[in-house]
Amino acid sequence: MHSANNNQGKQPPAKGSGQTPAPSADVGDALRRAYDDTLNESVPDDLLDLLKKLD
């Protein structure tokens, strides 16, 4: 079933077009930045020591 307000095939507004991106895009960008920041954090030495003891 398709509604009259179907958005399939529509492109998001281009940057600088005067339209603001959807809030979900902002949330997605914030989550990606948080994930990337977490991946770049180093593992504390005491945690590495604990992991070595498990081997």
Coordinates of N, CA, C and O in Angstrom, one line a residue:
M1 N 0.8 -1.2 0.0 CA 0.0 0.0 0.0 C 0.9 1.2 0.0 O 1.8 1.3 0.8
H2 N 0.6 2.2 -0.8 CA 1.4 3.4 -1.0 C 0.5 4.6 -0.6 O -0.7 4.6 -1.0
S3 N 1.1 5.6 0.1 CA 0.3 6.8 0.4 C 0.6 7.9 -0.6 O 1.6 7.8 -1.3
A4 N -0.2 8.9 -0.6 CA -0.1 10.0 -1.5 C 1.2 10.8 -1.1 O 1.7 11.5 -1.9
N5 N 1.6 10.7 0.1 CA 2.8 11.5 0.6 C 4.1 10.6 0.6 O 4.9 10.8 1.4
N6 N 4.2 9.7 -0.3 CA 5.3 8.8 -0.4 C 6.6 9.6 -0.8 O 6.6 10.4 -1.8
N7 N 7.7 9.5 -0.1 CA 8.9 10.3 -0.3 C 9.9 9.5 -1.1 O 11.1 9.9 -1.2
Q8 N 9.6 8.3 -1.6 CA 10.6 7.5 -2.3 C 11.1 8.3 -3.6 O 10.3 8.9 -4.3
G9 N 12.3 8.2 -3.8 CA 12.9 8.9 -5.0 C 13.3 10.3 -4.8 O 13.9 10.9 -5.6
K10 N 12.9 10.9 -3.6 CA 13.3 12.3 -3.4 C 14.7 12.4 -2.8 O 15.1 11.6 -2.0
Q11 N 15.4 13.3 -3.3 CA 16.8 13.6 -2.8 C 16.7 14.5 -1.6 O 15.9 15.4 -1.5
P12 N 17.7 14.3 -0.6 CA 17.7 15.3 0.5 C 18.2 16.6 0.0 O 18.8 16.7 -1.1
P13 N 17.8 17.7 0.7 CA 18.2 19.0 0.3 C 19.7 19.2 0.2 O 20.5 18.6 1.0
A14 N 20.2 19.9 -0.8 CA 21.6 20.1 -1.0 C 22.1 21.0 0.0 O 21.4 21.9 0.5
K15 N 23.4 20.9 0.4 CA 24.0 21.8 1.4 C 24.0 23.2 0.8 O 24.2 23.4 -0.4
G16 N 23.6 24.2 1.6 CA 23.6 25.6 1.2 C 22.3 25.9 0.5 O 22.1 27.0 0.0
S17 N 21.3 25.0 0.5 CA 20.1 25.3 -0.2 C 19.1 26.1 0.7 O 18.0 26.4 0.2
G18 N 19.5 26.3 1.9 CA 18.6 27.1 2.8 C 17.7 26.2 3.7 O 17.1 26.7 4.6
Q19 N 17.6 24.9 3.3 CA 16.8 24.0 4.1 C 17.6 23.3 5.1 O 18.8 22.9 4.8
T20 N 17.1 23.1 6.3 CA 17.9 22.4 7.4 C 17.7 20.9 7.2 O 16.6 20.4 6.8
P21 N 18.7 20.1 7.5 CA 18.6 18.6 7.4 C 17.6 18.1 8.5 O 17.3 18.8 9.5
A22 N 17.1 17.0 8.2 CA 16.1 16.3 9.2 C 16.8 16.1 10.5 O 18.0 15.8 10.5
P23 N 16.1 16.1 11.6 CA 16.7 15.9 12.9 C 17.4 14.5 13.0 O 18.4 14.3 13.6
S24 N 16.8 13.5 12.3 CA 17.4 12.2 12.3 C 18.8 12.2 11.7 O 19.7 11.4 12.1
A25 N 19.1 13.0 10.8 CA 20.4 13.1 10.2 C 21.4 13.7 11.2 O 22.5 13.2 11.3
D26 N 21.0 14.7 12.0 CA 21.8 15.2 13.1 C 22.1 14.1 14.1 O 23.3 14.1 14.6
V27 N 21.2 13.3 14.5 CA 21.4 12.3 15.4 C 22.3 11.2 14.9 O 23.3 10.8 15.6
G28 N 22.2 10.9 13.6 CA 23.1 9.9 13.0 C 24.5 10.4 13.0 O 25.4 9.6 13.3
D29 N 24.7 11.7 12.6 CA 26.0 12.3 12.6 C 26.6 12.3 14.0 O 27.8 11.9 14.2
A30 N 25.9 12.6 15.0 CA 26.4 12.6 16.4 C 26.8 11.2 16.8 O 27.8 11.0 17.5
L31 N 26.0 10.2 16.5 CA 26.3 8.9 16.9 C 27.6 8.4 16.2 O 28.4 7.7 16.8
R32 N 27.7 8.7 14.9 CA 29.0 8.3 14.2 C 30.2 9.0 14.8 O 31.2 8.3 14.9
R33 N 30.1 10.2 15.2 CA 31.2 10.9 15.8 C 31.6 10.3 17.2 O 32.7 10.0 17.5
A34 N 30.5 9.9 18.0 CA 30.8 9.3 19.3 C 31.4 7.9 19.1 O 32.3 7.6 19.8
Y35 N 30.9 7.2 18.1 CA 31.5 5.8 17.8 C 32.9 6.0 17.4 O 33.8 5.2 17.9
D36 N 33.2 6.9 16.5 CA 34.6 7.1 16.0 C 35.5 7.5 17.1 O 36.7 7.0 17.2
D37 N 35.1 8.4 18.0 CA 35.8 8.8 19.1 C 36.1 7.7 20.1 O 37.3 7.5 20.6
T38 N 35.2 6.8 20.3 CA 35.4 5.6 21.2 C 36.4 4.7 20.6 O 37.2 4.1 21.3
L39 N 36.3 4.5 19.3 CA 37.3 3.6 18.6 C 38.7 4.1 18.8 O 39.6 3.3 18.8
N40 N 38.9 5.4 18.8 CA 40.2 6.0 18.9 C 40.8 6.1 20.3 O 41.9 6.4 20.4
E41 N 40.0 5.7 21.3 CA 40.5 5.8 22.7 C 41.4 4.6 22.9 O 41.2 3.5 22.4
S42 N 42.4 4.9 23.8 CA 43.3 3.8 24.1 C 42.7 2.9 25.2 O 41.9 3.4 26.0
V43 N 43.2 1.7 25.3 CA 42.7 0.8 26.4 C 43.6 1.0 27.6 O 44.9 1.0 27.5
P44 N 43.0 1.3 28.8 CA 43.8 1.5 30.0 C 44.8 0.3 30.3 O 44.4 -0.8 30.1
D45 N 45.9 0.6 30.8 CA 46.9 -0.4 31.1 C 46.4 -1.4 32.1 O 46.6 -2.6 32.0
D46 N 45.6 -1.0 33.1 CA 45.1 -1.9 34.1 C 44.1 -2.9 33.5 O 44.1 -4.1 33.9
L47 N 43.4 -2.5 32.5 CA 42.5 -3.4 31.8 C 43.3 -4.4 31.0 O 42.9 -5.6 30.9
L48 N 44.3 -3.9 30.3 CA 45.2 -4.8 29.5 C 45.8 -5.9 30.4 O 45.9 -7.0 30.0
D49 N 46.2 -5.5 31.6 CA 46.8 -6.4 32.6 C 45.8 -7.5 33.0 O 46.1 -8.7 33.1
L50 N 44.6 -7.1 33.2 CA 43.5 -8.0 33.6 C 43.3 -9.0 32.4 O 43.1 -10.2 32.6
L51 N 43.3 -8.5 31.2 CA 43.0 -9.4 30.1 C 44.2 -10.4 29.9 O 44.0 -11.5 29.5
K52 N 45.4 -9.9 30.2 CA 46.6 -10.9 30.1 C 46.5 -12.0 31.1 O 46.9 -13.1 30.8
K53 N 45.9 -11.7 32.3 CA 45.7 -12.7 33.3 C 44.7 -13.8 32.9 O 44.8 -14.9 33.4
L54 N 43.8 -13.5 32.0 CA 42.8 -14.4 31.5 C 43.4 -15.5 30.6 O 42.9 -16.5 30.4
D55 N 44.6 -15.1 30.0 CA 45.2 -16.1 29.0 C 45.8 -17.2 29.7 O 46.2 -17.7 30.5

